[in-house]
PDB file of C-alpha atoms in Angstrom:
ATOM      1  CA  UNK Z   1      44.910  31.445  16.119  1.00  0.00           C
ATOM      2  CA  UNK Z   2      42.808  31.952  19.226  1.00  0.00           C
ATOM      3  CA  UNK Z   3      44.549  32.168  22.910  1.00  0.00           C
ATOM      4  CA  UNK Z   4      43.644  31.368  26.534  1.00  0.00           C
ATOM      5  CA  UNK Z   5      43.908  34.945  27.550  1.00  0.00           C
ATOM      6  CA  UNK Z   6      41.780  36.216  24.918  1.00  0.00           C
ATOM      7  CA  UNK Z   7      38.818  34.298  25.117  1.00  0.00           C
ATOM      8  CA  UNK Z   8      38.964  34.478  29.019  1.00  0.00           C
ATOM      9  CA  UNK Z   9      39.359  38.127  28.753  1.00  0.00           C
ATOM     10  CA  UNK Z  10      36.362  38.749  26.649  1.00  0.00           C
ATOM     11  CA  UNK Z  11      34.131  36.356  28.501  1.00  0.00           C
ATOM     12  CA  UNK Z  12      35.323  38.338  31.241  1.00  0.00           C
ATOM     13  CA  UNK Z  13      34.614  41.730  29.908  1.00  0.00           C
ATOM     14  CA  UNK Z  14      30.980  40.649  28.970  1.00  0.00           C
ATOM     15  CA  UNK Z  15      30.133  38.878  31.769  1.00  0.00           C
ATOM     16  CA  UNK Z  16      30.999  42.060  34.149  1.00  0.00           C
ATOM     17  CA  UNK Z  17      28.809  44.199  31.762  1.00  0.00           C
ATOM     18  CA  UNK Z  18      25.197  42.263  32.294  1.00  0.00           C
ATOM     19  CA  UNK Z  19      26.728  40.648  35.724  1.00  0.00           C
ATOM     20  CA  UNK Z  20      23.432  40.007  37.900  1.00  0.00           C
ATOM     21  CA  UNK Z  21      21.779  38.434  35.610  1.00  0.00           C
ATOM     22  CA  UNK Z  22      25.121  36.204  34.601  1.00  0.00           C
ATOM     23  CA  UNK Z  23      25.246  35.588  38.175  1.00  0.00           C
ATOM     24  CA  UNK Z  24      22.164  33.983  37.995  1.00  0.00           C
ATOM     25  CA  UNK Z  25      22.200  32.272  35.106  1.00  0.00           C
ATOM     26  CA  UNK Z  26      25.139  30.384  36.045  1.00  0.00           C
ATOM     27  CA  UNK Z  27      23.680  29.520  39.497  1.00  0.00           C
ATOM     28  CA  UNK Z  28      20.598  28.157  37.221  1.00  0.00           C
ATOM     29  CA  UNK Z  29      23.255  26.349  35.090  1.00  0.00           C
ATOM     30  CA  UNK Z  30      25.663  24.690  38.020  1.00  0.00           C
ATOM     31  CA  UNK Z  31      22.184  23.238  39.193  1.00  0.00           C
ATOM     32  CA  UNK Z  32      21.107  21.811  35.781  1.00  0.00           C
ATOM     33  CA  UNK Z  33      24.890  20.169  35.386  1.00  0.00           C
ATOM     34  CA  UNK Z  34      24.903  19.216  38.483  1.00  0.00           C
ATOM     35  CA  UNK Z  35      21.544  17.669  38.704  1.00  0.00           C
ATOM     36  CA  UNK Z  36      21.844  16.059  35.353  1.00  0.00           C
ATOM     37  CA  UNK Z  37      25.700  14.495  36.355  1.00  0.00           C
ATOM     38  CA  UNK Z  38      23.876  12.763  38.985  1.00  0.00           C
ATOM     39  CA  UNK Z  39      20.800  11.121  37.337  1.00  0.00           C
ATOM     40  CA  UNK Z  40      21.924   7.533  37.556  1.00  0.00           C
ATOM     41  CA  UNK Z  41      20.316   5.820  40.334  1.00  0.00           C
ATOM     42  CA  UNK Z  42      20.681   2.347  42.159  1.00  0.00           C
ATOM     43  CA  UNK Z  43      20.599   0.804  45.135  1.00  0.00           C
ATOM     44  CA  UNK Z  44      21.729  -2.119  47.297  1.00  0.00           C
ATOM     45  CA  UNK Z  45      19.358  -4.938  48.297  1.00  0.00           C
ATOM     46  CA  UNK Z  46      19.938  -7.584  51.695  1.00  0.00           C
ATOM     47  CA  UNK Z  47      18.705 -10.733  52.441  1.00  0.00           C
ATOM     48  CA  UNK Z  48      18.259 -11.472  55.734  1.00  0.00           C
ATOM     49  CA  UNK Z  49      20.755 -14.371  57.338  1.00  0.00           C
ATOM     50  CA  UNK Z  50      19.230 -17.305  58.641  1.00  0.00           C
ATOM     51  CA  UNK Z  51      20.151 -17.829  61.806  1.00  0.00           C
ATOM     52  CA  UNK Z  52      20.682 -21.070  64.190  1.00  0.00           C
ATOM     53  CA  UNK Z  53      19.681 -20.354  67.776  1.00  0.00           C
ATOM     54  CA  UNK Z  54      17.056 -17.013  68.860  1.00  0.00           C
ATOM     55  CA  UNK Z  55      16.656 -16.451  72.031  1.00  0.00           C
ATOM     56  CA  UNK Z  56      14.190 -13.619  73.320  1.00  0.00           C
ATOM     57  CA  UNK Z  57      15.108 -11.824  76.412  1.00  0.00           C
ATOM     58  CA  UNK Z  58      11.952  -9.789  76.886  1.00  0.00           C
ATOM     59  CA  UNK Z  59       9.265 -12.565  77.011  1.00  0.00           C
ATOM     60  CA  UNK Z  60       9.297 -15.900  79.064  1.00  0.00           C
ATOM     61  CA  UNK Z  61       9.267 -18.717  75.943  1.00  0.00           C
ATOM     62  CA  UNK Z  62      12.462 -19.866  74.596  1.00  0.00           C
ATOM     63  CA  UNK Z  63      13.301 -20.976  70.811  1.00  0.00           C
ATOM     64  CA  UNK Z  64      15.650 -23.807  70.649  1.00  0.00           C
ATOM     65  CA  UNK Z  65      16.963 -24.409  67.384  1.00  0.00           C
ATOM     66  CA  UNK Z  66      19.047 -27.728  67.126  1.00  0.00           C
ATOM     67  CA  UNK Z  67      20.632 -29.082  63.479  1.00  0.00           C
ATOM     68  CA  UNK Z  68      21.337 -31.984  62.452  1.00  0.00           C
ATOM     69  CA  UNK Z  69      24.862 -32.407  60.934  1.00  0.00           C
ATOM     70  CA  UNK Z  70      23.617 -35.044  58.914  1.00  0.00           C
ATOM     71  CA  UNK Z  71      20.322 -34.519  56.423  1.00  0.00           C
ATOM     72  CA  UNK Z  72      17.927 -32.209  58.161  1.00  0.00           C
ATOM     73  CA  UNK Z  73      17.033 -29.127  60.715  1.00  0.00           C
ATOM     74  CA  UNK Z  74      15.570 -30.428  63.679  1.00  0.00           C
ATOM     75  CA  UNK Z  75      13.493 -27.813  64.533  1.00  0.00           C
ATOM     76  CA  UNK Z  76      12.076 -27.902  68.394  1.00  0.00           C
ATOM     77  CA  UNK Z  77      10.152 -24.667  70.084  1.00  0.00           C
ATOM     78  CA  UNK Z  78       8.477 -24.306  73.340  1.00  0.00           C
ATOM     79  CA  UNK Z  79       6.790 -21.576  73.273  1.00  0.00           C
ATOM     80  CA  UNK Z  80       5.108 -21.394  76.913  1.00  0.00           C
ATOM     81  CA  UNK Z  81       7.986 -22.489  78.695  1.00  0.00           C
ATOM     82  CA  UNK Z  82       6.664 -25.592  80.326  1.00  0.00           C
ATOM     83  CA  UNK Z  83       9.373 -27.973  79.261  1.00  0.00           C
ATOM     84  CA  UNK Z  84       7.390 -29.574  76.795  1.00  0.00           C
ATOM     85  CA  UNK Z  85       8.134 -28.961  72.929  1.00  0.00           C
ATOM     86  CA  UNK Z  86       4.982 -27.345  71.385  1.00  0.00           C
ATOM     87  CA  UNK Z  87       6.742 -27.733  67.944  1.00  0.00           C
ATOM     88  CA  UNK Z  88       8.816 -30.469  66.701  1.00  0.00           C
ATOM     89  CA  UNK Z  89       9.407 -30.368  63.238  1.00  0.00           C
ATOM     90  CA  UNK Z  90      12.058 -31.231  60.175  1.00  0.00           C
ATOM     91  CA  UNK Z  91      12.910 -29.431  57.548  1.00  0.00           C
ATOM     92  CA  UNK Z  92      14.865 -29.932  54.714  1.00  0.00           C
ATOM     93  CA  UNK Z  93      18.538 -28.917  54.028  1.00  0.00           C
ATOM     94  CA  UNK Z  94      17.945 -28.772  50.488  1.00  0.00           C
ATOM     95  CA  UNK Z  95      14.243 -26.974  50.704  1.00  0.00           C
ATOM     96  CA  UNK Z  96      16.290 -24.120  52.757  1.00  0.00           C
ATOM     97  CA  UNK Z  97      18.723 -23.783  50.574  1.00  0.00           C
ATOM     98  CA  UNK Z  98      16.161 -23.309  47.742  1.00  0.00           C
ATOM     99  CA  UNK Z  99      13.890 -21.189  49.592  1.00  0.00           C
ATOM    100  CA  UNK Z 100      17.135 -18.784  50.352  1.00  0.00           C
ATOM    101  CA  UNK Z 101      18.031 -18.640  46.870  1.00  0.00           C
ATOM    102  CA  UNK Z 102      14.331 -18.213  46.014  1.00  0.00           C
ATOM    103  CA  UNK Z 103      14.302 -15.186  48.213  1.00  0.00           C
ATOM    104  CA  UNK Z 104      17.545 -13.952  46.890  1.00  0.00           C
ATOM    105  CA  UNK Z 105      16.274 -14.028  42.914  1.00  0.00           C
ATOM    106  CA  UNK Z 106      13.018 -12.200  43.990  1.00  0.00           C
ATOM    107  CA  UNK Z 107      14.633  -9.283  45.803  1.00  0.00           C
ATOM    108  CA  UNK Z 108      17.291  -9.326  42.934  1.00  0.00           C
ATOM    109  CA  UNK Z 109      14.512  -9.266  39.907  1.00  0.00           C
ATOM    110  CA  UNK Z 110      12.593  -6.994  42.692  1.00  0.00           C
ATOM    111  CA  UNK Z 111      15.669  -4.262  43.165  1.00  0.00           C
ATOM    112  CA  UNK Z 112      16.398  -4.608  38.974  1.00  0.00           C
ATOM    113  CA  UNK Z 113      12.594  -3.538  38.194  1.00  0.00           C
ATOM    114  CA  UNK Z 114      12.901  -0.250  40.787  1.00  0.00           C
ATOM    115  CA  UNK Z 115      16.207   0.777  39.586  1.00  0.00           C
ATOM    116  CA  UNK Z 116      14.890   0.109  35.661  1.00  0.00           C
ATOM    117  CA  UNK Z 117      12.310   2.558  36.644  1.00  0.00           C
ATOM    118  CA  UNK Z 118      13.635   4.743  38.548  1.00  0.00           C
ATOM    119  CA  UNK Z 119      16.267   5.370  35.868  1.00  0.00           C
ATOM    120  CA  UNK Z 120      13.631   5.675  33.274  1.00  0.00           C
ATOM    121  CA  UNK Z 121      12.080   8.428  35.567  1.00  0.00           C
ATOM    122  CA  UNK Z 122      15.651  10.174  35.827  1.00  0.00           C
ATOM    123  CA  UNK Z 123      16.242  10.474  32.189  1.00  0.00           C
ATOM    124  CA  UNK Z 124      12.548  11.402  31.436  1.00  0.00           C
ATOM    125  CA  UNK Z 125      13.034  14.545  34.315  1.00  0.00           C
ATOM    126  CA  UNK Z 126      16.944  15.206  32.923  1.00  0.00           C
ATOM    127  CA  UNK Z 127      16.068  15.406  28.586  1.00  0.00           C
ATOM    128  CA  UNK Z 128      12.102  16.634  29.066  1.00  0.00           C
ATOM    129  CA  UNK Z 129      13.317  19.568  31.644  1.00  0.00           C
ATOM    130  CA  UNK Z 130      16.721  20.026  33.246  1.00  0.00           C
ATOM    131  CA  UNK Z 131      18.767  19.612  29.645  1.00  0.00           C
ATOM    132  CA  UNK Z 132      16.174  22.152  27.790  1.00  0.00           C
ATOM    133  CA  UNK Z 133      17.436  25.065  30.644  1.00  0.00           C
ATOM    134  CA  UNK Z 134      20.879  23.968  30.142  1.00  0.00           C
ATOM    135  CA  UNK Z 135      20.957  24.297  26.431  1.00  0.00           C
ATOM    136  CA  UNK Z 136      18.321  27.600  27.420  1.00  0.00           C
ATOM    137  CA  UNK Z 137      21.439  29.379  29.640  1.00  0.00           C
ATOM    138  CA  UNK Z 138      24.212  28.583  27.076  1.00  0.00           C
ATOM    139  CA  UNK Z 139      22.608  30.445  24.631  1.00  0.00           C
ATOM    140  CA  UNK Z 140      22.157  33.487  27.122  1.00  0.00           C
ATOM    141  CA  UNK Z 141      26.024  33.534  27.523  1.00  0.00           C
ATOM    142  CA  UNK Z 142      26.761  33.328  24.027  1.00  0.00           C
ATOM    143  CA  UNK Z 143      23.739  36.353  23.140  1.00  0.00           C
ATOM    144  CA  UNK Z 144      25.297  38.002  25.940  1.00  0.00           C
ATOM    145  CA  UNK Z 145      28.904  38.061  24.276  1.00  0.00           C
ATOM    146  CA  UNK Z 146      26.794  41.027  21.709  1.00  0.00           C
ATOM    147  CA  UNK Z 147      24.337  42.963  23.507  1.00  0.00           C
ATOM    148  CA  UNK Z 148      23.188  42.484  27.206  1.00  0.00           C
ATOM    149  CA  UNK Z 149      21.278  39.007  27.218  1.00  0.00           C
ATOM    150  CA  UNK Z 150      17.597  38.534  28.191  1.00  0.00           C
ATOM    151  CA  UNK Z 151      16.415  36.161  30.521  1.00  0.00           C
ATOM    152  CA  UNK Z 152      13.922  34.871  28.429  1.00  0.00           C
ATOM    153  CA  UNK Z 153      16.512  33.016  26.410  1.00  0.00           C
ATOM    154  CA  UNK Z 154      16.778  30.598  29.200  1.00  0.00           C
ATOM    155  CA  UNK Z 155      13.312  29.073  28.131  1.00  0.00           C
ATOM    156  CA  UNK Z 156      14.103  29.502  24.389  1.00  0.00           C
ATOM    157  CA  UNK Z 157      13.677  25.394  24.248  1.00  0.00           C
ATOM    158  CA  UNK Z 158      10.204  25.689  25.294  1.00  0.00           C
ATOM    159  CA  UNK Z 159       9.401  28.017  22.793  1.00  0.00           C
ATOM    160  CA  UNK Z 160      10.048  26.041  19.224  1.00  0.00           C
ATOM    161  CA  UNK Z 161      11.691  22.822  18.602  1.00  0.00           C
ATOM    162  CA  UNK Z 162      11.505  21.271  21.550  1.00  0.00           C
ATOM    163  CA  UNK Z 163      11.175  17.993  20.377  1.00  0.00           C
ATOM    164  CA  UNK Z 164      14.406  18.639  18.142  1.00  0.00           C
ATOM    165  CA  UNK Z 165      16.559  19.943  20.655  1.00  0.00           C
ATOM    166  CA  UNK Z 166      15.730  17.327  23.020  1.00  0.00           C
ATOM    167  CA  UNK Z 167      16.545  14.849  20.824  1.00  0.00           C
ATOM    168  CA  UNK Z 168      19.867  16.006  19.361  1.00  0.00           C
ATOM    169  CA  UNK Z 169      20.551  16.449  23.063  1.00  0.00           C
ATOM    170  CA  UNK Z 170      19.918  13.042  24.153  1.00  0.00           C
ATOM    171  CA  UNK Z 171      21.599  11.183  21.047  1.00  0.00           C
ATOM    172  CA  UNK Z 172      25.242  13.727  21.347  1.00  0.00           C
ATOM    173  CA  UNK Z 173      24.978  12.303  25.165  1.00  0.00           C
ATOM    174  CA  UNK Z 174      24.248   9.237  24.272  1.00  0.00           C
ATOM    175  CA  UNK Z 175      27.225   8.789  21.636  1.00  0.00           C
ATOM    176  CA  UNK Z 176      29.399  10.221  24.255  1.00  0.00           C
ATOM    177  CA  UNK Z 177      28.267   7.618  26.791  1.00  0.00           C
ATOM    178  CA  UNK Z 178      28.887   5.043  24.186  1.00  0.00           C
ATOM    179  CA  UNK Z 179      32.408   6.191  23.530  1.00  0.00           C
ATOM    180  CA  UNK Z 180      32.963   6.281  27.237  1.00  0.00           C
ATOM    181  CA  UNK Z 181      32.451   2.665  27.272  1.00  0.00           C
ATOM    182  CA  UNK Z 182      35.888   2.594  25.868  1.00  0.00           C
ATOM    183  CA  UNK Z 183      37.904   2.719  28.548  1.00  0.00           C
ATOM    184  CA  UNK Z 184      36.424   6.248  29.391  1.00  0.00           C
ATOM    185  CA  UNK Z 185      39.730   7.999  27.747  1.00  0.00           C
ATOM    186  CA  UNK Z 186      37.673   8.057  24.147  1.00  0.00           C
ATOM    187  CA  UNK Z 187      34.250   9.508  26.034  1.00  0.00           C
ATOM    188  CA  UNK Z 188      36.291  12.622  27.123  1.00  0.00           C
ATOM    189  CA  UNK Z 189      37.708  12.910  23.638  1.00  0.00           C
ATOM    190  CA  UNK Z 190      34.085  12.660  22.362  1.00  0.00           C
ATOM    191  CA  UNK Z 191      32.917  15.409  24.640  1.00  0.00           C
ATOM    192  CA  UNK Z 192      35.285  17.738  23.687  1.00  0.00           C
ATOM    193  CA  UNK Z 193      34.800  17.395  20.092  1.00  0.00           C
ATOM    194  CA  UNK Z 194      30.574  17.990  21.120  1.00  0.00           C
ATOM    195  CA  UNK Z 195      31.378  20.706  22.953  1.00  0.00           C
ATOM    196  CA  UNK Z 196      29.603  23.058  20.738  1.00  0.00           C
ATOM    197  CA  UNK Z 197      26.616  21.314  20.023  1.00  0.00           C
ATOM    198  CA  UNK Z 198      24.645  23.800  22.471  1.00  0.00           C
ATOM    199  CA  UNK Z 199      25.712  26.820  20.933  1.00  0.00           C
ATOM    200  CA  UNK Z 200      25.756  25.510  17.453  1.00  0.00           C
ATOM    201  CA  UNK Z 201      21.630  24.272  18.329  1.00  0.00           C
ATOM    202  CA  UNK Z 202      21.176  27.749  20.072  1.00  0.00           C
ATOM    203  CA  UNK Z 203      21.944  29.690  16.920  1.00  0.00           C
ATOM    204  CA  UNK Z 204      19.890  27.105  14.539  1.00  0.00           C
ATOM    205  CA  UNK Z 205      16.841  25.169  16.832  1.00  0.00           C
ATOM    206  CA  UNK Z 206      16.015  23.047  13.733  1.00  0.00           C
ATOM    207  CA  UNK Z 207      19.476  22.074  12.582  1.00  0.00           C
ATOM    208  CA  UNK Z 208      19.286  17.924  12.173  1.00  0.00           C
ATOM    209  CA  UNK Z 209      21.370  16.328  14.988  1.00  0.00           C
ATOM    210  CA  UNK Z 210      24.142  15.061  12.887  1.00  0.00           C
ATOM    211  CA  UNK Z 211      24.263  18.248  11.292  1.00  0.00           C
ATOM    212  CA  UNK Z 212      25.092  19.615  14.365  1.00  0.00           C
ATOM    213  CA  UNK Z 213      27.400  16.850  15.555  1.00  0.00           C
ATOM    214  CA  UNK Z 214      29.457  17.219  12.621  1.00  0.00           C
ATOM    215  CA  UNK Z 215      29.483  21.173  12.729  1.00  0.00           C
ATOM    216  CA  UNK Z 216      30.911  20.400  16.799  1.00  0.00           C
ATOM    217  CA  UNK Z 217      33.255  17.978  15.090  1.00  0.00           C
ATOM    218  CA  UNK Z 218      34.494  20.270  12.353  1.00  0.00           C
ATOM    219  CA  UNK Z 219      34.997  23.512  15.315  1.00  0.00           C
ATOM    220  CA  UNK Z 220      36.986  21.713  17.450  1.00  0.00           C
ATOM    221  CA  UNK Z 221      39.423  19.899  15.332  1.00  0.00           C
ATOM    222  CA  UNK Z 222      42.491  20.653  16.479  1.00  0.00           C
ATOM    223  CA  UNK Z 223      41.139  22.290  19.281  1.00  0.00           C
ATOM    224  CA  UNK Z 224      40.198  19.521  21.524  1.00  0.00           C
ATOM    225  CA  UNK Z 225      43.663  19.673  23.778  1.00  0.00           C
ATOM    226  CA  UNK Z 226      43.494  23.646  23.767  1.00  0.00           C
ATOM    227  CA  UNK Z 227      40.112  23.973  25.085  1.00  0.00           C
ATOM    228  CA  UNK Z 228      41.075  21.064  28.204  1.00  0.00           C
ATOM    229  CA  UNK Z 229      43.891  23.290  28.870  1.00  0.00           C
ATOM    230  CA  UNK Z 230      41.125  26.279  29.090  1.00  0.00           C
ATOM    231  CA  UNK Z 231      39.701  24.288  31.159  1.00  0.00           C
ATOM    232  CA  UNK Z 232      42.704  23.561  33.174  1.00  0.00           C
ATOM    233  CA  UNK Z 233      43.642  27.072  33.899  1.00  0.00           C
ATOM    234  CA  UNK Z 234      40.568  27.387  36.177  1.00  0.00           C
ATOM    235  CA  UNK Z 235      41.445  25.148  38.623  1.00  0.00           C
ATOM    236  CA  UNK Z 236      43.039  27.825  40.899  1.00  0.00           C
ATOM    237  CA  UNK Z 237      39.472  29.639  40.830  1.00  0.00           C
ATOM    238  CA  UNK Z 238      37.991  26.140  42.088  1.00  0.00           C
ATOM    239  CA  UNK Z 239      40.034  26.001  44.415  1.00  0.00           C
ATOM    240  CA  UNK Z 240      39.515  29.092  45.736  1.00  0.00           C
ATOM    241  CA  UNK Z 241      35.826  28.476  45.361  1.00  0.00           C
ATOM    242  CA  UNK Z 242      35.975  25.580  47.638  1.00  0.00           C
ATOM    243  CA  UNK Z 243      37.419  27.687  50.472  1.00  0.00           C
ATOM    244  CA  UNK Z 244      35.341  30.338  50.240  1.00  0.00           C
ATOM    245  CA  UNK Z 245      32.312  27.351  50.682  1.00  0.00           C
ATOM    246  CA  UNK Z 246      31.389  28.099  47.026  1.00  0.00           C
ATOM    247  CA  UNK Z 247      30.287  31.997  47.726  1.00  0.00           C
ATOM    248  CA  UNK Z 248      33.294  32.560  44.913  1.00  0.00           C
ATOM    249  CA  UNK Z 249      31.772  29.882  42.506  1.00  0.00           C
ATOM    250  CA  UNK Z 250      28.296  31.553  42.461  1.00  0.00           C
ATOM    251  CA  UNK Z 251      29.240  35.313  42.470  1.00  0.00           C
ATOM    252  CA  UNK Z 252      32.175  34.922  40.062  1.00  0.00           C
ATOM    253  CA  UNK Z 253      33.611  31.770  38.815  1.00  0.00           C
ATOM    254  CA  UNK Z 254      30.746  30.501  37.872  1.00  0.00           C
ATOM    255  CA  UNK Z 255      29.826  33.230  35.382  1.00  0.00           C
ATOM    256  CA  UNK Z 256      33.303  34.197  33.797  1.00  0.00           C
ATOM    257  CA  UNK Z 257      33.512  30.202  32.904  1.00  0.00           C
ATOM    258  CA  UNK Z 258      30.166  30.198  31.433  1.00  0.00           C
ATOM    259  CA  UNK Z 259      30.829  33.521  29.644  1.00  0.00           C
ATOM    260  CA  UNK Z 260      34.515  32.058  28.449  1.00  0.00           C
ATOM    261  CA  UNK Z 261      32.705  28.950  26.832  1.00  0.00           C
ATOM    262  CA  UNK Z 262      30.987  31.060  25.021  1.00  0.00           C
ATOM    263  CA  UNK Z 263      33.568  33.423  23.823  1.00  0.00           C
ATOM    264  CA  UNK Z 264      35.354  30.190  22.595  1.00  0.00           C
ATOM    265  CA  UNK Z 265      32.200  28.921  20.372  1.00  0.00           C
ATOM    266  CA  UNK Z 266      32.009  32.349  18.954  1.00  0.00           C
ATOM    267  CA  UNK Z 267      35.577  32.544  18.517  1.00  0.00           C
ATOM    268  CA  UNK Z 268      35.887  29.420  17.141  1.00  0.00           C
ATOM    269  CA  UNK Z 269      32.956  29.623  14.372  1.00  0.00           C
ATOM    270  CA  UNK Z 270      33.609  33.665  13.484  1.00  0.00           C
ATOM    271  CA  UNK Z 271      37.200  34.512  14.187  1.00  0.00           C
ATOM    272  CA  UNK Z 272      38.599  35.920  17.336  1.00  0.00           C
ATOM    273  CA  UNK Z 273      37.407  39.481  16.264  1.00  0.00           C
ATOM    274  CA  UNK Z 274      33.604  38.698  16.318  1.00  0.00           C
ATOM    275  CA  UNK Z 275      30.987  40.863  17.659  1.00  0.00           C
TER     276      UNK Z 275
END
């Protein structure tokens, strides 16, 4: 039975013995995450009010705009300011109020289309790239829990598999998403229990996704609520962290959580004792 204080004492212990190159690994990491947790894009969309009366200050022609309670706009400019009307016109109420909605349905369909492919763009740059270097630095902390890690594992992804890792990568987040949808409680559940798929895909690039979903699965049963309380027993360093402006994140917290994930997977899937 695995504790806390031994799996943060040997990511510890490791993490101090190869610690530059921990250091940055983990900054590489927290900018993966962090990219990654923010992929989702959107954006907000006005239409511009119509308005009843315009007068410009800066030039000598006024714009009267007079309407009718009853049926229509009565519409009268003069534009050169010699008291006669240059443009005397009626429009519609109901022509306005289709052209408005008109307007609105375009700049909806409009603002649907960029965020559709700006979102396509975002998960093309997280799965193709950013997710390969995550899945890259969690297998440096978990070779680096044996023998002093190489960099090179970072790119690992890149090397062979690619396609396979990507894809067992996008379909674990992707049945976590899923999950989430039920009133998010389930999602966190979900992501606990694929904790391990990095590691597990680390050790065994060509391992079929559900192979390694239900290897994840199997690991963490009845380890779910134990690792959230690892998780938990951070938050003093995070603190911390955020009033030292992060300095304490990159040169230390940062690594010794990284290296303590680690420890866990290999404690988890080998006994406590593992080398």
């Amino acid at each position: 039975m695995w504790t806390r204080k031994s799996v943060k004492q040997r990511g510890k212990k490791v993490f101090y013995l190869n610690y530059w190159k921990c250091v940055l690994v983990a900054l590489i990491l927290c900018f993966v995450i962090g990219a990654t947790g923010g992929s989702s894009s959107g954006g907000s969309y006005s239409i511009p009010a119509l308005t009843q009366q315009i007068t410009s200050s800066d030039s000598d022609s006024d714009i009267d705009t007079d309407i009718d309670s009853d049926t229509d706009f009565d519409l009268q400019v003069d534009l050169d300011g010699d008291g006669v009307n240059d443009i005397d016109s009626t429009v519609d109420k109901d022509q306005a109020v289709e052209f408005a909605v008109g307007a609105f349905i375009a700049a909806f369909v409009v603002g649907l289309i960029i965020s559709v492919i700006i979102g396509a763009f975002a998960l093309a740059f997280k799965y193709l790239l950013l997710t390969p270097f995550e899945y890259g630095c969690r297998k440096f902390f978990r070779k680096n829990l044996d023998e002093p890690a190489k960099l090179s594992n970072i790119v690992y992804v890149f090397d062979s598999h690619y396609k396979n890792v990507v894809k067992t990568a996008f379909l674990r987040d992707l049945f976590i998403w899923l999950w989430s949808l039920l009133f998010v409680i389930p999602g966190i559940i979900k992501s606990y229990e694929y904790r391990l798929v990095p590691y597990i895909v680390s050790e065994n690039p060509n391992i079929n996704y559900k192979d390694a979903l239900a290897e994840s699965k199997k690991l963490m049963q009845g380890n779910k609520w134990k690792s959230f309380v690892l998780d938990l027993s951070f938050i003093g360093w995070d603190i911390l962290s955020l009033m030292t402006w992060g300095f304490l994140d990159i040169f230390f917290v940062g690594p010794y959580k990284a290296s303590t994930d680690a420890a866990l997977y290999e404690t988890l899937k080998y006994g406590i004792d593992a080398k």
